[in-house]
mmCIF file of C-alpha atoms and ligand atoms in Angstrom:
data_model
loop_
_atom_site.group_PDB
_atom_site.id
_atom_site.type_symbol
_atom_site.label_atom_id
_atom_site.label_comp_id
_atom_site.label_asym_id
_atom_site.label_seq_id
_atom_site.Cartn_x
_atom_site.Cartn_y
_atom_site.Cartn_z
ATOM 1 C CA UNK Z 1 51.651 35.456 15.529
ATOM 2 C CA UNK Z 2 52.116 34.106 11.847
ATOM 3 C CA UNK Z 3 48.960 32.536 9.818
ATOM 4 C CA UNK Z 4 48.153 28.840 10.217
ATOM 5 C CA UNK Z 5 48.651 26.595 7.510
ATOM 6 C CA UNK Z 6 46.237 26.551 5.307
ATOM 7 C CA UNK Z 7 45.273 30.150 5.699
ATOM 8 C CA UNK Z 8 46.252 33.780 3.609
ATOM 9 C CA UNK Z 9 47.644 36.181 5.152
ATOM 10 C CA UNK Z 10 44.492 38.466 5.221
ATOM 11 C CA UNK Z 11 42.102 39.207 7.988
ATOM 12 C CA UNK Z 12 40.850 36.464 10.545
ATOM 13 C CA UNK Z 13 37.673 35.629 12.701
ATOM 14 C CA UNK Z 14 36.889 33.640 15.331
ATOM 15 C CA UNK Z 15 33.954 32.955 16.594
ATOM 16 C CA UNK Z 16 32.711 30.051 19.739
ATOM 17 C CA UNK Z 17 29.181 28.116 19.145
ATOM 18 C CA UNK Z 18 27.185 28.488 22.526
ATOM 19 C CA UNK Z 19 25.533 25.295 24.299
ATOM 20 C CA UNK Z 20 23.165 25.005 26.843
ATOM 21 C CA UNK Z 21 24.946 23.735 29.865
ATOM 22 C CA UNK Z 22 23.380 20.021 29.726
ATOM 23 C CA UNK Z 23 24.781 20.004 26.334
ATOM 24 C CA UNK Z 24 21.593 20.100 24.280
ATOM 25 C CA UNK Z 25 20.306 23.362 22.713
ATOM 26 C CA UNK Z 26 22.502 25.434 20.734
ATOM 27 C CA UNK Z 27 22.486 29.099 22.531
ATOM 28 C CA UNK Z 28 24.001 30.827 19.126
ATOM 29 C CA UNK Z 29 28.030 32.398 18.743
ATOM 30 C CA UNK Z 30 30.196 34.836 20.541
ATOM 31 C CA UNK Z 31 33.218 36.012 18.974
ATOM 32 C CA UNK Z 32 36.453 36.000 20.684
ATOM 33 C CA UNK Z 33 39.668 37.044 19.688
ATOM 34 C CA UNK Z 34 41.520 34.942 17.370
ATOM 35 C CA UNK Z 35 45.109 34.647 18.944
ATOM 36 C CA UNK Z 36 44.074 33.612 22.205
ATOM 37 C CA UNK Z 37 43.195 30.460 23.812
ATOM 38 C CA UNK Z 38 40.046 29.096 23.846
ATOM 39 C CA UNK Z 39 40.347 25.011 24.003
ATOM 40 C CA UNK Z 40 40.728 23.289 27.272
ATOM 41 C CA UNK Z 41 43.348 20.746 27.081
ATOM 42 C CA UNK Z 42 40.717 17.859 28.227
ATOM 43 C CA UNK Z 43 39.180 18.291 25.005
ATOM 44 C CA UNK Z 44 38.027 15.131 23.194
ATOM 45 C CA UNK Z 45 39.317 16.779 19.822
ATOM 46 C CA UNK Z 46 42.832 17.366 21.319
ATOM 47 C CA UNK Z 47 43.032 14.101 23.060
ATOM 48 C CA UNK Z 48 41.835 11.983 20.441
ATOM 49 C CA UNK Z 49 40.478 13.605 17.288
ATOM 50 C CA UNK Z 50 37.158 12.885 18.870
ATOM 51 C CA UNK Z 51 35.088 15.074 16.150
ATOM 52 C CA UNK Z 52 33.914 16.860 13.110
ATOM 53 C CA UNK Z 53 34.583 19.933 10.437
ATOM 54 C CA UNK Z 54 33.702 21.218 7.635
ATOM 55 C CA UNK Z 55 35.675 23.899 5.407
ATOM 56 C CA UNK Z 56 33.137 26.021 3.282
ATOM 57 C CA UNK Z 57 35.159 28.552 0.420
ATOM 58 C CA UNK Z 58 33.997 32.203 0.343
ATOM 59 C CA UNK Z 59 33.509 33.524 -3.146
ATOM 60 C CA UNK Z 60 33.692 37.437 -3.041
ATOM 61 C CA UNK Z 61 32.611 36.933 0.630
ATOM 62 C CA UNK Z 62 30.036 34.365 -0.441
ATOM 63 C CA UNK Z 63 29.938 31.285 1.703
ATOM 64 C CA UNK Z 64 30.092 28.900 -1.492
ATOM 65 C CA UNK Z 65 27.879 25.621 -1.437
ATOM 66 C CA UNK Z 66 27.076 26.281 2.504
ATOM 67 C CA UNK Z 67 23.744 24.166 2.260
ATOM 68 C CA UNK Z 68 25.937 21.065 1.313
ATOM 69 C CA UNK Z 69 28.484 21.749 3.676
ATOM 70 C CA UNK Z 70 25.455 21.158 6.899
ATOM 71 C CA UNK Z 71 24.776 18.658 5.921
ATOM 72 C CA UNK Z 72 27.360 16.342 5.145
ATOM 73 C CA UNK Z 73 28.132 18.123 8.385
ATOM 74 C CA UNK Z 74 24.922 16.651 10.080
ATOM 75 C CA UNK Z 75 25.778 13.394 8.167
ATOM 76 C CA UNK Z 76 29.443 12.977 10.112
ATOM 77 C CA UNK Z 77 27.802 14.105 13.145
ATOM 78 C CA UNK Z 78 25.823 10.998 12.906
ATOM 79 C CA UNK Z 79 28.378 8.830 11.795
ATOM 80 C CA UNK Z 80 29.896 9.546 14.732
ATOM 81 C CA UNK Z 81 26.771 9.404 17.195
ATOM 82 C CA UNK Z 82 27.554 13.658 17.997
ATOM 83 C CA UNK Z 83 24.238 15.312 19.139
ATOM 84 C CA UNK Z 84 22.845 16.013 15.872
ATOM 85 C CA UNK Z 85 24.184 20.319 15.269
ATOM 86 C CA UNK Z 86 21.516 22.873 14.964
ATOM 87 C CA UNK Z 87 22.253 24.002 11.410
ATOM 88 C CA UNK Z 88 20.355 27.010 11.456
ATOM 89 C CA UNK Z 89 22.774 28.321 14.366
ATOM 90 C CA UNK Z 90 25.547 26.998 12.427
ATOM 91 C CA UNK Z 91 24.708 28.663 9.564
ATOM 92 C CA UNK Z 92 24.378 31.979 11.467
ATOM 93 C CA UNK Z 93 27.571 31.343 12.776
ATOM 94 C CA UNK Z 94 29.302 30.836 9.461
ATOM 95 C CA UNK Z 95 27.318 34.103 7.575
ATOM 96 C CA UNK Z 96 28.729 36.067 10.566
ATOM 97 C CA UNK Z 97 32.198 34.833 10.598
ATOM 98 C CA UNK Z 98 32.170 35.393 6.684
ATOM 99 C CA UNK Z 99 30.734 38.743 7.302
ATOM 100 C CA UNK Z 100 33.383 39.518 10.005
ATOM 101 C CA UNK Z 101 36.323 39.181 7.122
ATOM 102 C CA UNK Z 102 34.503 41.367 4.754
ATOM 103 C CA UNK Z 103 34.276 40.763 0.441
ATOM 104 C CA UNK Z 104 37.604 39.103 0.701
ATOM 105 C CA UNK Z 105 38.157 37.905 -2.670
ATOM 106 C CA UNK Z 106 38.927 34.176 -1.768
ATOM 107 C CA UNK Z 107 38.615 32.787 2.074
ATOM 108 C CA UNK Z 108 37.251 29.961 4.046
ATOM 109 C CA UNK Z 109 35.260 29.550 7.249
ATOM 110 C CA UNK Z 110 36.036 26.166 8.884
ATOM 111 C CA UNK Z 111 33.507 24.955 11.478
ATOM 112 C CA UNK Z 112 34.326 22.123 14.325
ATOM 113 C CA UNK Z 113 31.767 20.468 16.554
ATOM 114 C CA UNK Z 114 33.750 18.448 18.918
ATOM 115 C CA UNK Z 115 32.690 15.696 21.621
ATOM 116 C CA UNK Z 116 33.601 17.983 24.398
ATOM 117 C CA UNK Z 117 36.013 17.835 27.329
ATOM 118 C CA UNK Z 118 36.201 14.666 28.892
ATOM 119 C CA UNK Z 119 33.574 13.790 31.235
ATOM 120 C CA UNK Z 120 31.108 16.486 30.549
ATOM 121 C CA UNK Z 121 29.068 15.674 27.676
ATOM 122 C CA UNK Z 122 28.658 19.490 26.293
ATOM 123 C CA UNK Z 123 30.184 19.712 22.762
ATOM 124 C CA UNK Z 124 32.534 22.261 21.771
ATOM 125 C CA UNK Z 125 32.428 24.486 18.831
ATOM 126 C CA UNK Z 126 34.018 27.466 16.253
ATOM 127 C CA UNK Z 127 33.702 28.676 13.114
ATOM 128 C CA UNK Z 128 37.269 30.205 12.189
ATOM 129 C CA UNK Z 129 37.270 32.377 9.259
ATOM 130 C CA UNK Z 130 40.601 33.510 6.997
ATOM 131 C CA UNK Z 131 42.172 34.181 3.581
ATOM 132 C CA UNK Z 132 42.829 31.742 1.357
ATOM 133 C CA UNK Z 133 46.267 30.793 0.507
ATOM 134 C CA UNK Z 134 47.074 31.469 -3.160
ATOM 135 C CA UNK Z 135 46.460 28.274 -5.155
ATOM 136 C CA UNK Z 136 46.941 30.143 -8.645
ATOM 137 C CA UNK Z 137 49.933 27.627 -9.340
ATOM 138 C CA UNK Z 138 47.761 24.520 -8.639
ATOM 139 C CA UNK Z 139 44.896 25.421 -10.502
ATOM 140 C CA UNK Z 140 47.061 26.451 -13.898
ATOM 141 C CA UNK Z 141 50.135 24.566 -14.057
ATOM 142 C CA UNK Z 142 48.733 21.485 -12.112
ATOM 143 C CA UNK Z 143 49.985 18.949 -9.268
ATOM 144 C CA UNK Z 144 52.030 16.139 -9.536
ATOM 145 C CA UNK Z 145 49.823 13.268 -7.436
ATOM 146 C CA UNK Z 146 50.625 9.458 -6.319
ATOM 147 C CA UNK Z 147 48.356 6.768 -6.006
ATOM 148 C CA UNK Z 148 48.975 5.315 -2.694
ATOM 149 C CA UNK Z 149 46.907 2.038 -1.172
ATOM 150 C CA UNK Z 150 44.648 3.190 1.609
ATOM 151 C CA UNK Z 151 44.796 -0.331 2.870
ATOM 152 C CA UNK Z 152 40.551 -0.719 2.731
ATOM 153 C CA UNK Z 153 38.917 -2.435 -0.050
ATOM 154 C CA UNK Z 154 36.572 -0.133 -1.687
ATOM 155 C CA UNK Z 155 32.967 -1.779 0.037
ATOM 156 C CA UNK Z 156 34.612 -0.663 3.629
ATOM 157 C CA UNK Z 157 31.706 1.911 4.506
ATOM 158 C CA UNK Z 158 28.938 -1.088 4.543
ATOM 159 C CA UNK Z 159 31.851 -3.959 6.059
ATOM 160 C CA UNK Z 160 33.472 -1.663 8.877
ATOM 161 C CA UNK Z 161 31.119 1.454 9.475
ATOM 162 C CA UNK Z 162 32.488 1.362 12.765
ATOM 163 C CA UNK Z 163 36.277 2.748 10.579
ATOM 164 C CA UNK Z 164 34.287 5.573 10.159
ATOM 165 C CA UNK Z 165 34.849 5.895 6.095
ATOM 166 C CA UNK Z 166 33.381 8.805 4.624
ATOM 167 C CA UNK Z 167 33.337 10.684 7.982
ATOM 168 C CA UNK Z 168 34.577 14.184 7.884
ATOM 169 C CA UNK Z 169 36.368 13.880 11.333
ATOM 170 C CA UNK Z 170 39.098 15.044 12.882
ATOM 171 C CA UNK Z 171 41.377 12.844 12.714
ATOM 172 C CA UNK Z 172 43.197 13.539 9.907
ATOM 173 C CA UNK Z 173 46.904 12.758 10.736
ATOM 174 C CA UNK Z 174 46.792 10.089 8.302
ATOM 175 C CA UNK Z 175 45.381 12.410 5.704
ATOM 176 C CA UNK Z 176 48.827 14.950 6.414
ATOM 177 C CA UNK Z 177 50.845 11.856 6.460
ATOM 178 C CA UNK Z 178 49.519 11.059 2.662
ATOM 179 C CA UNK Z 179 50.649 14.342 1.902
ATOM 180 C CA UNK Z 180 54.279 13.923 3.667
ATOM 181 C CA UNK Z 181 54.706 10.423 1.457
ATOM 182 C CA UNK Z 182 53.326 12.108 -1.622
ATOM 183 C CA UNK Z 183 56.463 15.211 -1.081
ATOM 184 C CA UNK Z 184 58.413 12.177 -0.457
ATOM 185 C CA UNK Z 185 58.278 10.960 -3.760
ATOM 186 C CA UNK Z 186 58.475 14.043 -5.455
ATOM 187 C CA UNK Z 187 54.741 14.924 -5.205
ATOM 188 C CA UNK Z 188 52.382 17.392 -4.478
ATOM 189 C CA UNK Z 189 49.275 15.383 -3.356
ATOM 190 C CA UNK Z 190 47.904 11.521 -3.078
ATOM 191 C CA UNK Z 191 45.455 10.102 -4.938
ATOM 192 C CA UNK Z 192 43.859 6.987 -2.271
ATOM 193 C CA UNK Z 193 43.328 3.484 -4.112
ATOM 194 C CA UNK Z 194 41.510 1.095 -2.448
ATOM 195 C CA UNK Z 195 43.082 -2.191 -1.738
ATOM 196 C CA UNK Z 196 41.324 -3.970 -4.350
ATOM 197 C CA UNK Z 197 41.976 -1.616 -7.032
ATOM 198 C CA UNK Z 198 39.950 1.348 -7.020
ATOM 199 C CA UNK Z 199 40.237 4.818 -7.345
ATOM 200 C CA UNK Z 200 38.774 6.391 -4.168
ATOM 201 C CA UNK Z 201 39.394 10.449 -3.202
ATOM 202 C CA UNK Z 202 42.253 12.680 -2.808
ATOM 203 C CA UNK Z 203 43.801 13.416 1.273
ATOM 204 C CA UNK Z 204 41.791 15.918 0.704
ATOM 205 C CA UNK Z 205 39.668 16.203 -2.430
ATOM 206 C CA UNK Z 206 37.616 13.989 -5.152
ATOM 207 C CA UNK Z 207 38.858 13.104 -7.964
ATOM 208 C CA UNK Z 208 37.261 13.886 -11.555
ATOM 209 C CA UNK Z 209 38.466 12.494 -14.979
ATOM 210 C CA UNK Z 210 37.304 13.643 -18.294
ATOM 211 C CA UNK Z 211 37.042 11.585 -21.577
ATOM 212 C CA UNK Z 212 35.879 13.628 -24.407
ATOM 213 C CA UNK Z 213 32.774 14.822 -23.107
ATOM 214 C CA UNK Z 214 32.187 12.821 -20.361
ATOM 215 C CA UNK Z 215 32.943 13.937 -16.699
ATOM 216 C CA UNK Z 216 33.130 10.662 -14.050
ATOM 217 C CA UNK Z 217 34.261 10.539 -10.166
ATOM 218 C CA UNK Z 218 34.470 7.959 -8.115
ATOM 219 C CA UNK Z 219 31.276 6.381 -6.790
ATOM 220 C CA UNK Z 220 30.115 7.766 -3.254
ATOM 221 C CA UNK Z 221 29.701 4.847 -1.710
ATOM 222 C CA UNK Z 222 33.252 3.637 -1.254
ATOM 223 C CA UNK Z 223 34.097 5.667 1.803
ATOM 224 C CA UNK Z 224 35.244 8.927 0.624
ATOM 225 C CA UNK Z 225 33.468 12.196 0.746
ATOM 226 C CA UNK Z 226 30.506 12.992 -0.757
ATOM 227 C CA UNK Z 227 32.661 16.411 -2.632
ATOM 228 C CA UNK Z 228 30.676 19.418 -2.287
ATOM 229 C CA UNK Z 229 32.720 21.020 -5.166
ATOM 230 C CA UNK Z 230 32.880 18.127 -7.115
ATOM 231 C CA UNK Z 231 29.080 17.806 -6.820
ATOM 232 C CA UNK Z 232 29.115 21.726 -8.172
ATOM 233 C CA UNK Z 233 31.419 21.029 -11.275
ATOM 234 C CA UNK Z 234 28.750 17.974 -11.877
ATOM 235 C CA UNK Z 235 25.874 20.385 -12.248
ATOM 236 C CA UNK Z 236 27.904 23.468 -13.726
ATOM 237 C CA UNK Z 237 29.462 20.331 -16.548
ATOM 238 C CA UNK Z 238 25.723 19.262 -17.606
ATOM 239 C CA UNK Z 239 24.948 23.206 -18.863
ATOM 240 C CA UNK Z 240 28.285 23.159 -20.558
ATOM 241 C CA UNK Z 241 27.512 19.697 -22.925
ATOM 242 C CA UNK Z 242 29.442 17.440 -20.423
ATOM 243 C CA UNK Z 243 27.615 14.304 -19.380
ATOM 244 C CA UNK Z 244 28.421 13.307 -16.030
ATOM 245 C CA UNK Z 245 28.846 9.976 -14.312
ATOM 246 C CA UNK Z 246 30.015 7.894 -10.723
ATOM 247 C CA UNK Z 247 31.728 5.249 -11.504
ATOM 248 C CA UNK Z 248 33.341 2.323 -10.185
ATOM 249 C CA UNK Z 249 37.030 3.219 -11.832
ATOM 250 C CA UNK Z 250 40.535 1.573 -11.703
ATOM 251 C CA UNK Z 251 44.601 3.574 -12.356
ATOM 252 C CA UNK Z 252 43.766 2.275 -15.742
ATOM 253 C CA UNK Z 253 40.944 4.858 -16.174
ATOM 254 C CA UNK Z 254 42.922 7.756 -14.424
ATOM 255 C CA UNK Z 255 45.890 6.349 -17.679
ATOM 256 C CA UNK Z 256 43.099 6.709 -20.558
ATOM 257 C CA UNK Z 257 41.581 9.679 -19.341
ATOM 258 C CA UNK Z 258 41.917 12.856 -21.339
ATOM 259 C CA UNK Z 259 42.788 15.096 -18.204
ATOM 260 C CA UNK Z 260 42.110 15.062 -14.359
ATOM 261 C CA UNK Z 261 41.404 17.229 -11.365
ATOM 262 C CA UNK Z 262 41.518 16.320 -7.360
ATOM 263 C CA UNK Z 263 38.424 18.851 -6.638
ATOM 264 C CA UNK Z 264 37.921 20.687 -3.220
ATOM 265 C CA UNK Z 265 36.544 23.570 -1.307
ATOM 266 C CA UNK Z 266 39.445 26.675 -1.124
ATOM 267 C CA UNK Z 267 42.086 25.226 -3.822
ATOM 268 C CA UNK Z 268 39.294 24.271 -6.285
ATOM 269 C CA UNK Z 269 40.150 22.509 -9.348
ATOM 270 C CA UNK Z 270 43.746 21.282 -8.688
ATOM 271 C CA UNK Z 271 44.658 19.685 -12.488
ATOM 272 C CA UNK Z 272 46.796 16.243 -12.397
ATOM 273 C CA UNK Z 273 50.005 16.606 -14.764
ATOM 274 C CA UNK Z 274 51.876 14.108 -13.659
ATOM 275 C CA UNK Z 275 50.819 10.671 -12.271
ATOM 276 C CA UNK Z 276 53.832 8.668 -10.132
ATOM 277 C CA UNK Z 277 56.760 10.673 -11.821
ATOM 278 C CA UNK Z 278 54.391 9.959 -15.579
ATOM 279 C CA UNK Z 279 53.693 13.390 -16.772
ATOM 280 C CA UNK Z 280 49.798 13.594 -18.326
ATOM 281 C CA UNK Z 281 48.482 16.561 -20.249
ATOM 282 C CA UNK Z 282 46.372 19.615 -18.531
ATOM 283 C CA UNK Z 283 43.124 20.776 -19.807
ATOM 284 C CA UNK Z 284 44.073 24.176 -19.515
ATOM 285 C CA UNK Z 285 40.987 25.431 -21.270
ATOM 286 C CA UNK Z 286 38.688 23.517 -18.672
ATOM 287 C CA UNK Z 287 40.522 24.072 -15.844
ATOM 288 C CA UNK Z 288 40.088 27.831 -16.456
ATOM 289 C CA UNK Z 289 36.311 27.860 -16.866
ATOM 290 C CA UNK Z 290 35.862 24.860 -13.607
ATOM 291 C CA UNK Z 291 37.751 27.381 -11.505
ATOM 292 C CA UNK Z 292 36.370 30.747 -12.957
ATOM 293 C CA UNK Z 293 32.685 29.202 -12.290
ATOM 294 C CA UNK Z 294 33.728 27.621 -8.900
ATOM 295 C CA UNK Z 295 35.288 31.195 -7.523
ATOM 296 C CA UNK Z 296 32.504 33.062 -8.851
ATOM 297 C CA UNK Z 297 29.645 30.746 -6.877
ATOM 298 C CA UNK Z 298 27.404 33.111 -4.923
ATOM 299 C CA UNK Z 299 25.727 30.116 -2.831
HETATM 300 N N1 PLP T 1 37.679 14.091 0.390
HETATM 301 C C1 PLP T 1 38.328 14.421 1.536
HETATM 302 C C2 PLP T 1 39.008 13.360 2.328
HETATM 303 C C3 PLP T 1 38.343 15.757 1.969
HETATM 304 O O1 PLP T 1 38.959 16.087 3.114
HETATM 305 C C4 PLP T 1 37.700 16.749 1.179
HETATM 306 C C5 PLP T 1 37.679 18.152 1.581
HETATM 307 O O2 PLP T 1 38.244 18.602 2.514
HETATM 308 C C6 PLP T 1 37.089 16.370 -0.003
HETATM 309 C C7 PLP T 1 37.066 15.025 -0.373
HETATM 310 C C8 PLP T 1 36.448 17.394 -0.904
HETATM 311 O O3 PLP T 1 35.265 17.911 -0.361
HETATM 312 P P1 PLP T 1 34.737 19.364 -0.705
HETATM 313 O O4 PLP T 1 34.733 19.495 -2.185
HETATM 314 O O5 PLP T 1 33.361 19.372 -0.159
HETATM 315 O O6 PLP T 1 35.650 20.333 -0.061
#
C-alpha cells in the first residue's frame, strides 16, 4: 500500500479513540493496524465532512505545540456543537501514537473527532501518526503563492458563524481546490483575500510578513485559524529583537513587505518568492533560524 499524501515514507500508527456506547465518556485508544479498514461508510465525516482535526508536528519525536493544538481542537468542536473531546484522553492518544513511530526526526500525528455514523450519536475518532514529507525545498528556496478571493468579507466569523469560519473541520475540498487553482496558474500555494480586501490565511497556513524588525499576521478574528506555529514564531521573534503585531493588512502590505512566510504545523516556515507570477526576495537568513527553532520545539 503506498503512503498517503501528505505523509513520508517512514513508519505509521494508527490508533481508534474509545467512547462509551451512549456517546459520552471517552473510554481511552486501541491501536489497530494501519492498512485496514476501520470507518463505516455511514460515517458523518465520509458523507458530509461532518467534523474536526487537528495536525500536531513531531520534533525529534516531540509532539510540537500539542497544548495549542486541544484546544483550538476543543474550540472547533464547539463551533460545531461536537460533544466537547476529553483532552486529557486525546492527549494520551497523541503521546502514544507519537511514541508508537519512535524519535523520527520530523512526523505528524493527525487527530479526527467526527459526528459519528448516521443515526447513532457516538462520535468517531483516530489519531494517525507518520513521517513527514520532505519540505527542505519549501522552506529554502520558497513557494510561489496566489492571492485568490475567498468570496467572504473579512467580519464573516461575527455576520455568518453559522459558515463556520475559523473552524478546523473537515471539509476541506475547497481548501485542495485552492491548491489545484494555485498549480493552475503556475503556483505552489494560495494566499485567501477576503472580499473586501484583506489578507486572510493560507489553504492551509497563516501568513507572516516582516518589515525591518517588525513581524505582523493577519488579525484572528477574520475567520482563519488561530496558527499554532505562527503563534510560536510570535513568541520565538520577541527574544530575537522582532516586535510582533495582528493586523488588519491589504496585497499592498504583502508588496512593501521585506519578505513573507505562509506558516504551518509539518512544512513550517514556507518563504513567499514569488507573488502572482511577481518574484519577491527570500529572507534566507530568517527562514533558516524560524525553521531551525520550529523543528527543534520540544513542546
Ligand atoms: N489556516 C488553515 C486553514 C490551516 O488549515 C492551517 C493548518 O493546517 C493553518 C492555518 C495553520 O495552523 P497551524 O500552524 O496550527 O498548523
Amino acid at each position: 500500500m503506498s503512503a498517503p499524501t501528505g505523509a513520508g515514507t517512514g513508519p505509521t500508527a494508527l490508533a481508534m479513540i474509545e467512547f462509551a456506547a451512549d456517546g459520552g465518556a471517552t473510554l481511552g485508544h486501541r491501536f489497530v493496524p494501519v492498512d485496514e479498514p476501520q470507518l463505516n461508510v455511514m460515517d458523518l465525516s465520509a458523507t458530509r465532512g461532518d467534523g474536526i482535526f487537528e495536525t500536531i508536528s513531531l520534533g525529534g519525536g516531540h509532539a510540537q505545540a500539542l497544548d495549542p493544538h486541544l484546544r483550538r481542537f476543543a474550540h472547533s468542536a464547539a463551533l460545531l456543537e461536537l460533544p466537547p473531546p476529553d483532552l486529557d484522553a486525546w492527549r494520551e492518544a497523541v503521546l502514544a501514537v507519537a511514541a508508537q513511530l519512535g524519535p523520527v526526526d520530523e512526523g505528524f500525528v493527525k487527530i479526527v473527532l467526527t459526528r459519528g455514523i448516521e443515526g447513532q450519536d457516538v462520535p468517531t475518532g483516530w489519531a494517525y501518526g507518520a513521517t513527514s514529507p520532505d519540505h527542505s525545498a519549501a522552506r529554502t528556496v520558497g513557494i510561489r503563492i496566489v492571492l485568490l478571493d475567498r468570496g467572504y468579507r473579512h467580519d464573516v466569523a461575527q455576520t455568518s458563524p453559522w459558515l463556520l469560519a475559523g473552524a478546523k473541520t473537515l471539509s476541506y475540498a475547497v481548501n485542495r481546490a485552492a491548491f489545484r487553482e494555485a498549480a493552475r496558474r503556475g503556483a505552489d500555494d494560495a494566499l485567501f483575500v477576503s472580499s473586501d480586501g484583506y489578507l486572510l490565511e493560507g489553504a492551509v497556513s497563516n501568513l507572516v510578513l516582516r518589515s525591518g524588525d517588525e513581524l505582523m499576521t493577519p488579525r484572528t478574528d477574520l475567520g482563519i485559524l488561530e496558527g499554532t506555529t505562527q503563534h510560536d514564531i510570535f513568541t520565538w521573534a520577541s527574544t530575537q529583537g522582532f516586535r510582533t503585531s495582528y493586523e488588519l493588512l491589504t496585497p499592498q502590505d504583502l508588496a512593501a513587505a521585506d519578505a513573507a512566510w505562509l506558516v504551518s504545523s509539518v512544512r513550517h516556515a514556507a518563504a513567499v518568492r514569488a507573488v502572482d507570477g511577481l518574484e519577491r526576495a527570500v529572507d534566507r537568513e530568517v527562514s533558516d533560524r524560524m525553521n531551525d527553532y520550529l523543528r527543534a520545539r520540544t513542546t
